[in-house]
Amino acid sequence: GENVEQHPSTLSVQEGDSAVIKCTYSDSASNYFPWYKQELGKGPQLIIDIRSNVGEKKDQRIAVTLNKTAKHFSLHITETQPEDSAVYFCASRGENTGNQFYFGTGTSLTVIP
Amino acid sequence: DAGVIQSPRHEVTEMGQEVTLRCKPISGHNSLFWYRQTMMRGLELLIYFNNNVPIDDSGMPEDRFSAKMPNASFSTLKIQPSEPRDSAVYFCASSFLAGGVQETQYFGPGTRLLVL
């Protein structure tokens, strides 16, 4: 099956700085990579996703990059704000496991005002 | 759309009692997932359904756990008897399966279970 690793497990940044979270996957057939944000006491919410036919996708202050050769993808948050503080999860879905998503272990991001 | 709805949001019970968690998926979605989240193990997939049929329940911890989906708009996860180690947040998620490919999963707010 797929194995998704996520780093770092915790990340603290000053407000206004950038934050980067990285994930690697093992199944070369994986073709869809969503990112979820989980705020305290809430369920994970989709914030951005990328498919294997593109290398980068951006939505305002959030961007995701994908390197299929190296089998890793990253979440970039620019101009961080205190409300970006949350736990972020990456996930992958593969052709061979089309009905399952595999989640990373999460990154707890703290933005210091 | 109201999103995925779960009830109750919080449940406190005593060891040995039966616990039933409920989920209403997003209308039109045909796949439903139950996850358990703990600090130690992160997000664990317990079971998922496609078109109301259980597809993979290999994540269900033991026979004390059971799940049903009697129709497209309702699912239950039951723990009987409950144990303190079952304390966790249980999430339900739904998505649309088309052509054998699972689209994005949307999560409910979760049920926070505490077994004393």
XYZ file of C-alpha atoms in Angstrom:
229
model
C 0.000 0.000 0.000
C 0.847 3.689 -0.016
C 3.034 5.279 2.678
C 2.832 9.035 3.215
C 5.388 10.786 5.389
C 4.979 14.383 6.518
C 7.518 16.825 7.949
C 7.904 18.689 10.174
C 5.537 17.566 12.892
C 5.561 21.036 14.442
C 6.377 24.404 12.923
C 6.453 27.892 14.429
C 6.793 30.999 12.310
C 6.512 34.714 12.890
C 3.480 36.422 11.455
C 4.197 37.509 7.916
C 6.825 34.852 7.284
C 6.332 31.837 5.013
C 5.652 28.268 6.116
C 6.494 25.142 4.158
C 5.278 21.624 4.910
C 6.601 18.645 2.972
C 5.213 15.206 2.249
C 6.622 12.187 0.474
C 4.735 9.226 -0.904
C 5.780 5.768 -1.944
C 3.313 4.697 -4.639
C 4.358 6.091 -8.013
C 0.799 5.532 -9.239
C -0.592 8.098 -6.794
C -2.238 10.852 -8.798
C -4.155 13.165 -6.483
C -2.845 15.063 -3.466
C -5.168 17.097 -1.234
C -4.174 19.204 1.751
C -6.423 19.592 4.766
C -6.444 22.158 7.564
C -7.789 21.122 10.943
C -8.579 23.792 13.487
C -9.026 22.979 17.139
C -12.244 21.087 17.760
C -13.133 20.818 14.093
C -12.852 18.295 11.315
C -10.195 18.496 8.591
C -11.167 20.907 5.839
C -9.843 20.771 2.296
C -7.788 23.861 1.508
C -6.063 22.994 -1.761
C -5.351 19.981 -3.933
C -3.193 19.070 -6.899
C -3.376 16.373 -9.525
C -0.419 14.592 -10.998
C -0.707 16.294 -14.384
C 0.373 19.674 -12.961
C 3.437 20.763 -11.033
C 2.077 23.694 -9.090
C -1.205 25.206 -8.027
C -1.836 28.445 -6.214
C -4.801 29.919 -4.383
C -4.112 33.341 -2.879
C -1.551 32.822 -0.094
C -1.512 29.053 -0.429
C 0.365 27.034 -3.020
C 1.151 23.394 -3.528
C 4.013 21.979 -5.577
C 4.433 18.434 -6.815
C 7.576 16.624 -7.896
C 6.467 13.295 -9.358
C 9.986 12.108 -10.022
C 11.026 12.544 -6.430
C 7.561 11.594 -5.163
C 7.124 14.555 -2.925
C 4.747 17.472 -2.649
C 4.767 20.572 -0.490
C 2.382 23.137 0.927
C 3.528 26.747 0.931
C 1.788 29.440 2.946
C 3.014 32.981 2.396
C 2.409 36.056 4.546
C 1.233 33.877 7.397
C -1.419 35.157 9.767
C -2.430 33.996 13.261
C -5.560 32.379 11.819
C -3.325 30.059 9.794
C -2.441 28.334 13.079
C -3.823 24.797 12.829
C -2.836 21.220 12.067
C -2.247 20.528 8.390
C -2.545 17.083 6.813
C -1.376 15.954 3.420
C -2.907 12.966 1.677
C -2.507 10.934 -1.472
C -4.765 8.827 -3.617
C -3.476 6.323 -6.124
C -4.654 4.556 -9.221
C -4.079 1.243 -7.557
C -5.895 2.312 -4.427
C -8.560 4.427 -6.066
C -10.944 4.127 -3.209
C -8.613 5.078 -0.416
C -6.802 8.163 0.730
C -3.609 7.865 2.734
C -2.930 10.644 5.218
C 0.263 12.074 6.624
C 0.695 12.362 10.365
C 0.021 16.087 10.447
C 1.964 19.308 11.054
C 1.003 21.612 13.890
C 1.611 25.140 12.625
C 1.788 28.060 15.052
C 1.940 31.603 13.732
C 3.332 33.932 16.355
C 1.849 37.438 16.244
C -25.172 22.163 1.373
C -24.884 21.582 5.114
C -21.833 19.409 4.713
C -21.300 16.147 6.536
C -23.342 16.039 9.724
C -22.325 14.013 12.745
C -24.037 13.413 16.047
C -23.524 13.586 18.883
C -20.661 16.091 18.939
C -19.556 14.928 22.358
C -20.194 11.672 24.179
C -19.116 10.666 27.654
C -19.910 7.145 28.744
C -18.788 4.500 31.137
C -16.806 1.452 30.257
C -19.024 -1.393 29.102
C -21.760 0.813 27.707
C -22.865 0.804 24.097
C -22.017 3.862 22.028
C -23.629 4.774 18.716
C -22.213 7.482 16.483
C -24.222 8.829 13.594
C -23.373 10.387 10.261
C -25.275 12.007 7.424
C -23.106 12.368 4.311
C -23.298 15.165 1.780
C -26.262 14.678 -0.501
C -25.231 13.033 -3.757
C -22.075 11.491 -2.382
C -21.912 7.727 -2.711
C -18.899 6.900 -0.563
C -18.669 7.198 3.192
C -15.691 6.790 5.490
C -15.286 6.425 9.246
C -11.999 7.569 10.782
C -10.639 7.626 14.291
C -8.163 10.287 15.396
C -5.883 10.087 18.419
C -2.685 11.856 19.347
C -0.750 8.609 19.282
C -2.010 7.150 16.002
C -3.224 10.143 14.033
C -6.027 9.587 11.525
C -6.951 5.933 11.093
C -9.422 4.686 8.508
C -11.812 2.277 10.187
C -14.209 1.358 7.388
C -15.631 2.739 4.180
C -18.753 2.171 2.144
C -19.472 2.569 -1.554
C -23.141 2.806 -2.501
C -24.095 1.712 1.030
C -21.985 -1.473 0.804
C -19.026 -1.965 3.153
C -15.915 -2.290 1.014
C -13.030 -2.459 3.457
C -13.381 -2.875 7.195
C -9.813 -3.981 7.825
C -9.266 -0.906 9.968
C -11.953 -1.806 12.464
C -10.044 -2.532 15.684
C -12.006 -5.556 16.839
C -15.394 -7.157 16.969
C -16.621 -4.577 19.431
C -16.839 -2.146 16.530
C -19.527 -2.386 13.886
C -20.793 -0.019 11.206
C -23.891 0.089 9.068
C -25.201 2.168 6.223
C -28.873 1.340 5.740
C -29.346 4.016 3.077
C -27.442 6.661 1.154
C -28.067 9.371 3.728
C -27.269 7.665 7.026
C -24.560 5.608 8.681
C -23.825 4.474 12.202
C -20.690 3.348 13.977
C -21.362 1.301 17.086
C -19.015 0.286 19.875
C -20.270 -2.437 22.192
C -18.978 -2.753 24.834
C -16.928 0.434 24.984
C -13.524 0.598 26.652
C -11.396 3.543 27.832
C -8.936 2.979 24.976
C -11.758 3.766 22.545
C -11.606 7.395 23.651
C -10.847 9.439 20.558
C -12.398 11.759 18.013
C -14.375 9.881 15.382
C -14.810 11.501 11.994
C -17.142 10.668 9.187
C -16.236 11.766 5.661
C -18.008 11.458 2.335
C -17.040 11.729 -1.290
C -18.197 10.926 -4.780
C -16.942 7.787 -6.478
C -17.044 7.918 -10.255
C -15.444 5.541 -12.693
C -13.657 3.738 -9.882
C -11.934 6.931 -8.728
C -12.583 8.563 -5.400
C -12.962 12.323 -5.506
C -12.135 14.654 -2.642
C -13.266 13.591 0.799
C -15.182 16.057 2.954
C -15.090 15.615 6.691
C -17.720 16.164 9.323
C -17.021 18.011 12.590
C -16.349 14.790 14.489
C -17.649 13.136 17.635
C -15.413 13.450 20.669
C -15.816 10.231 22.661
C -14.638 9.782 26.222
C -15.027 6.388 27.850
C -14.493 6.453 31.598
